[in-house]
PDB file of C-alpha atoms in Angstrom:
ATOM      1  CA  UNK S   1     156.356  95.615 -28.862  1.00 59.00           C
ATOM      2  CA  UNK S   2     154.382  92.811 -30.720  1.00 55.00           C
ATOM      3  CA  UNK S   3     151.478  92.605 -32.964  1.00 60.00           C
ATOM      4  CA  UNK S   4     150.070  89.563 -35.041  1.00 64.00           C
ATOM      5  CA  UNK S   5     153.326  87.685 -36.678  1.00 64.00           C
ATOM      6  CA  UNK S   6     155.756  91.320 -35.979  1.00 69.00           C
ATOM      7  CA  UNK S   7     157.947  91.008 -33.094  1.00 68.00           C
ATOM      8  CA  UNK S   8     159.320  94.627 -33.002  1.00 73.00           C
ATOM      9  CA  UNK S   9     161.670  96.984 -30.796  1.00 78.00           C
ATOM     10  CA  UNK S  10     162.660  99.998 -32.201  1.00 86.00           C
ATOM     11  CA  UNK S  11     164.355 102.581 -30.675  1.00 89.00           C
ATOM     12  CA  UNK S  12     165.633 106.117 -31.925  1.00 93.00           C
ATOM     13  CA  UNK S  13     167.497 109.154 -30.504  1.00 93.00           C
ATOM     14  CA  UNK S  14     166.475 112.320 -31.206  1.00 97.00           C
ATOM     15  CA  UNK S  15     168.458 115.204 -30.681  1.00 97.00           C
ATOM     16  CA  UNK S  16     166.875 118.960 -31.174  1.00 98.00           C
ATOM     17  CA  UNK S  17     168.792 122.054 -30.801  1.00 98.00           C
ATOM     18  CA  UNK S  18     167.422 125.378 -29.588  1.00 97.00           C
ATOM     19  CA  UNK S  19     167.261 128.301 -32.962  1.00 96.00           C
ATOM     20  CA  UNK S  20     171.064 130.122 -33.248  1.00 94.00           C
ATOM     21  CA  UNK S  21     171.768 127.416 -30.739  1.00 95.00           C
ATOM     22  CA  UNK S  22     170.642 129.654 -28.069  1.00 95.00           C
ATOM     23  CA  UNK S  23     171.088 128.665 -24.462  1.00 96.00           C
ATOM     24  CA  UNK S  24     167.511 129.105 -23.537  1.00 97.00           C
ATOM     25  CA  UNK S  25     166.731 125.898 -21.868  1.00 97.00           C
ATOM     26  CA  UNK S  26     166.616 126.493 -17.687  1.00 97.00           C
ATOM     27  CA  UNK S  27     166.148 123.420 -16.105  1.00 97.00           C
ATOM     28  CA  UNK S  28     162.237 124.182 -15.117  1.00 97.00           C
ATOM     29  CA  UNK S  29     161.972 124.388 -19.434  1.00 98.00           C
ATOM     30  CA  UNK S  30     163.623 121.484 -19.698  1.00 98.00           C
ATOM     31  CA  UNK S  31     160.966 119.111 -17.180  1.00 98.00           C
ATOM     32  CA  UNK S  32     158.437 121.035 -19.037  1.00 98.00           C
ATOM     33  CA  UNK S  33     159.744 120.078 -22.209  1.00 99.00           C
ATOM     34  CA  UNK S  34     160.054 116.440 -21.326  1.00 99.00           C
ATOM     35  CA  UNK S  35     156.328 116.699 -20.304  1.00 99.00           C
ATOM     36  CA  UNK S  36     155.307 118.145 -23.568  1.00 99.00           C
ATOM     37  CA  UNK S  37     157.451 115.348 -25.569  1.00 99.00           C
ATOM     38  CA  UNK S  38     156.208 112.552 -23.542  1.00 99.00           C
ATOM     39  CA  UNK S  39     152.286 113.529 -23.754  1.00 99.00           C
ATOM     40  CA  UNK S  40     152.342 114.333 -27.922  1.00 98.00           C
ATOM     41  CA  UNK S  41     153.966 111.076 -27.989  1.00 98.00           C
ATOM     42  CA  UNK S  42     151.455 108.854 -26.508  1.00 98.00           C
ATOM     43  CA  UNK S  43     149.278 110.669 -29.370  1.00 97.00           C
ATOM     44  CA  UNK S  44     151.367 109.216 -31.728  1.00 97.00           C
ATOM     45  CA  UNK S  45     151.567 105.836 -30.386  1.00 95.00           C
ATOM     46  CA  UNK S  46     155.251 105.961 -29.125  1.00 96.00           C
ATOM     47  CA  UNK S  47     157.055 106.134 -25.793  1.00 96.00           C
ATOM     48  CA  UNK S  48     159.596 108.423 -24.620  1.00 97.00           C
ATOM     49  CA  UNK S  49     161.844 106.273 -22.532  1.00 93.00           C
ATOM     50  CA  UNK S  50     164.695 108.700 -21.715  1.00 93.00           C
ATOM     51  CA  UNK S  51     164.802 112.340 -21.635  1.00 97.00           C
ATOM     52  CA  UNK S  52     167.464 114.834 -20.807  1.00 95.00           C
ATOM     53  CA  UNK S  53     169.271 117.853 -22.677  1.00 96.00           C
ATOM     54  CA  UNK S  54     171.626 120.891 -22.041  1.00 95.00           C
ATOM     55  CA  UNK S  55     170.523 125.144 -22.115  1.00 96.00           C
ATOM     56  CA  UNK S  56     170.929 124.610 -26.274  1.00 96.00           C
ATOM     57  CA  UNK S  57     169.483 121.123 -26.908  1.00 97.00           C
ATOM     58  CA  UNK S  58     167.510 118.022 -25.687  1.00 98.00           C
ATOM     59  CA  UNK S  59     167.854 114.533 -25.943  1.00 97.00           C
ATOM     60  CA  UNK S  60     164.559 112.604 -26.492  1.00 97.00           C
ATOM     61  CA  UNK S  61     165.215 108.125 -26.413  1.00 94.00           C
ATOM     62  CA  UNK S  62     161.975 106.801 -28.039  1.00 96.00           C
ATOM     63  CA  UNK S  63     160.270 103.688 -28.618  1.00 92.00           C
ATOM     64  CA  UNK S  64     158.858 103.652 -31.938  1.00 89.00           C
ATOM     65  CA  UNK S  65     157.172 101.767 -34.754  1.00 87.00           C
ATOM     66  CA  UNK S  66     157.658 101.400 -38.155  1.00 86.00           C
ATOM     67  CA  UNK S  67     154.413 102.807 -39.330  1.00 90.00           C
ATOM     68  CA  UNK S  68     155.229 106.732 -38.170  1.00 92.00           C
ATOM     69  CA  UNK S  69     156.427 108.827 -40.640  1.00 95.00           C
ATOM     70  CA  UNK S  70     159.268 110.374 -38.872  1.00 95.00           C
ATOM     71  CA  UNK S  71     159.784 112.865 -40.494  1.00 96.00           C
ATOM     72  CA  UNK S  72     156.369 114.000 -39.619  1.00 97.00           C
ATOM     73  CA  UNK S  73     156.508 112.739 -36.100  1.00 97.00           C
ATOM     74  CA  UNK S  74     159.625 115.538 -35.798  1.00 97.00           C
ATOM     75  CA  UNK S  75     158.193 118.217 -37.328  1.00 97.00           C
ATOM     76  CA  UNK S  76     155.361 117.355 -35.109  1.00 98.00           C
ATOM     77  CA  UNK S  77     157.349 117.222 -31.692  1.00 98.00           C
ATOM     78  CA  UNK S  78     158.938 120.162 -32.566  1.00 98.00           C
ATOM     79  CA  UNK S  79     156.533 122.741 -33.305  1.00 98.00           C
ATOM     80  CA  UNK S  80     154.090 121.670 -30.323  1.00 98.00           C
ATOM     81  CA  UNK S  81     156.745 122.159 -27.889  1.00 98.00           C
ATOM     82  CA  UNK S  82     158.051 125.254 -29.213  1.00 98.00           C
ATOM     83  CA  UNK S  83     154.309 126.876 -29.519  1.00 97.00           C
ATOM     84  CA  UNK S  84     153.594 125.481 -26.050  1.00 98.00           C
ATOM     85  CA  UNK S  85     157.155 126.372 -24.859  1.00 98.00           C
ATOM     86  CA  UNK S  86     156.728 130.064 -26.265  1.00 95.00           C
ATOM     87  CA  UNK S  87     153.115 130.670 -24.900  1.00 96.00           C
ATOM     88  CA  UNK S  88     154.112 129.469 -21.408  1.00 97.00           C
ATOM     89  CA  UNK S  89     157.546 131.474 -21.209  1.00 96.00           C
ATOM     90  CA  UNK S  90     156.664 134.656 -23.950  1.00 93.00           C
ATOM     91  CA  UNK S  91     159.688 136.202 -22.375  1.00 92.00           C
ATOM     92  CA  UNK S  92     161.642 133.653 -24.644  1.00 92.00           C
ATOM     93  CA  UNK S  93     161.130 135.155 -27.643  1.00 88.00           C
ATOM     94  CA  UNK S  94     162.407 138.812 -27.046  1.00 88.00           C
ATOM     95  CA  UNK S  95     165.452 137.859 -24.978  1.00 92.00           C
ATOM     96  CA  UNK S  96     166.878 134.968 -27.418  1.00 93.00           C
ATOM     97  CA  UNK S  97     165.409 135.077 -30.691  1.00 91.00           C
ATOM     98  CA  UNK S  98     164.735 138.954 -31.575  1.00 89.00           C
ATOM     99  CA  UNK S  99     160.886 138.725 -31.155  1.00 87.00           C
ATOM    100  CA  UNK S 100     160.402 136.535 -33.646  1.00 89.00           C
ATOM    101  CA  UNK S 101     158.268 132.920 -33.537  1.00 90.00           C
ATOM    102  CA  UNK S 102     161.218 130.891 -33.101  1.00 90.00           C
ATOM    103  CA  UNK S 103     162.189 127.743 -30.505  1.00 96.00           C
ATOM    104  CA  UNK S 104     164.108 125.245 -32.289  1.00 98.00           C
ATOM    105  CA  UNK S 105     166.654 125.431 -35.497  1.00 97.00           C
ATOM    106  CA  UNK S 106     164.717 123.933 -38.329  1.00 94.00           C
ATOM    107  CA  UNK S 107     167.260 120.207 -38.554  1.00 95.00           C
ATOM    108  CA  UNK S 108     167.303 117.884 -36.422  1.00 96.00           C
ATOM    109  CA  UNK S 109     169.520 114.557 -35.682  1.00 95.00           C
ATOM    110  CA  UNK S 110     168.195 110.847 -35.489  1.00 95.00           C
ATOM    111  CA  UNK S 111     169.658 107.545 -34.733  1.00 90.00           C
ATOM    112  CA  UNK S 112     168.420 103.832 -34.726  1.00 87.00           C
ATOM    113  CA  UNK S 113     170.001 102.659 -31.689  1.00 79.00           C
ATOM    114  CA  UNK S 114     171.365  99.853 -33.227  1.00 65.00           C
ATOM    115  CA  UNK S 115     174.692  98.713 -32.204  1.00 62.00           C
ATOM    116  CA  UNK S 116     173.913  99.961 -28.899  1.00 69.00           C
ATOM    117  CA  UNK S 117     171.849  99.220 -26.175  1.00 70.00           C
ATOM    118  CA  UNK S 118     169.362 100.741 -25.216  1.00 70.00           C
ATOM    119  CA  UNK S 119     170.715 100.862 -21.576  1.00 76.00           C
ATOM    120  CA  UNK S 120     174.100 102.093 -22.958  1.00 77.00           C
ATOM    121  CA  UNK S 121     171.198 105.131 -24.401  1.00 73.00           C
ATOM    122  CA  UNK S 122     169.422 106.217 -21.672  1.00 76.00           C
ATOM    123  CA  UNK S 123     173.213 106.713 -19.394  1.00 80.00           C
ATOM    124  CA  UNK S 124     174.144 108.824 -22.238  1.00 78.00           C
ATOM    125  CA  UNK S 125     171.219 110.456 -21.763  1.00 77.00           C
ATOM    126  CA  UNK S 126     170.956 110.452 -18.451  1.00 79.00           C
ATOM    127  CA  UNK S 127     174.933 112.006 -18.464  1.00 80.00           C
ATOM    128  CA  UNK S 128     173.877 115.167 -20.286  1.00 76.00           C
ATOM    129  CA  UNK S 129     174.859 117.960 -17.862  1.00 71.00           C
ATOM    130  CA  UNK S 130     171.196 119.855 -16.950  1.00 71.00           C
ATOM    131  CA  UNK S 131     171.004 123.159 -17.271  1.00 72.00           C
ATOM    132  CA  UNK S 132     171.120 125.676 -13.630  1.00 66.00           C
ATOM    133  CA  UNK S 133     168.388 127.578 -12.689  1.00 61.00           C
ATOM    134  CA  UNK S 134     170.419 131.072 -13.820  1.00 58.00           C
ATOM    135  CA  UNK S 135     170.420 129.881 -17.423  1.00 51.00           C
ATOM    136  CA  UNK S 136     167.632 132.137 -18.150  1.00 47.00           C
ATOM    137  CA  UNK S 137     168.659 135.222 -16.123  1.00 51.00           C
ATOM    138  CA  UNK S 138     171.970 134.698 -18.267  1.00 51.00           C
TER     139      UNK S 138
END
């Protein structure tokens, strides 16, 4: 990325886990999820470059810039996709988290990816086992 007199390239993974680390993700949640995650970050100006994740987490590899509050931009990813998540699949809520308004745990984990390349990334990524189509009927 470059702007006037800033040559930048920042990248950061992102790892959210599902509430009481659940195993909730099915792999049809988990291309939705990457949708979701990939459209509210073009909102914010950033790229998703690699996304993958198990039934209890997800992986997101983003470009970013400097000027995002991150902490923000989390919260932000998070609680779209689990509203979004929750309206599209209300059957969530009963079955894994007792009913109530719940998708992700309320932490998160971030990385700069220095020290490793960003191709080095996105196989780790890429590596993650995906979740089965039972997951949910689990």
């Amino acid at each position: 990325m470059c702007q006037v007199f800033i040559i930048m390239d920042l990248g950061l993974s992102i790892v959210f886990v599902v509430k009481y680390r659940r195993k909730a993700i099915s792999a049809e949640i988990l291309t939705r999820l990457k949708d979701i995650f990939a459209e509210n970050l073009l909102k914010w100006d950033c790229q998703l470059l690699e996304f993958n994740g198990e039934s209890d987490h997800v992986h997101l590899l983003i470009e970013y810039k400097p000027d995002k509050n991150l902490s923000v931009l989390s919260a932000n990813l998070k609680t779209v996709s689990s509203r979004l998540i929750r309206k599209e699949y209300p059957d969530l809520a009963k079955k894994y988290f007792y009913g109530k308004p719940h998708f992700w745990t309320g932490s998160y984990f971030v990385a700069t990816c220095g020290g490793v390349t960003v191709e080095q990334l996105k196989k780790y990524v890429e590596n993650q086992a995906t979740p089965s189509k039972e997951t949910l009927s689990r």
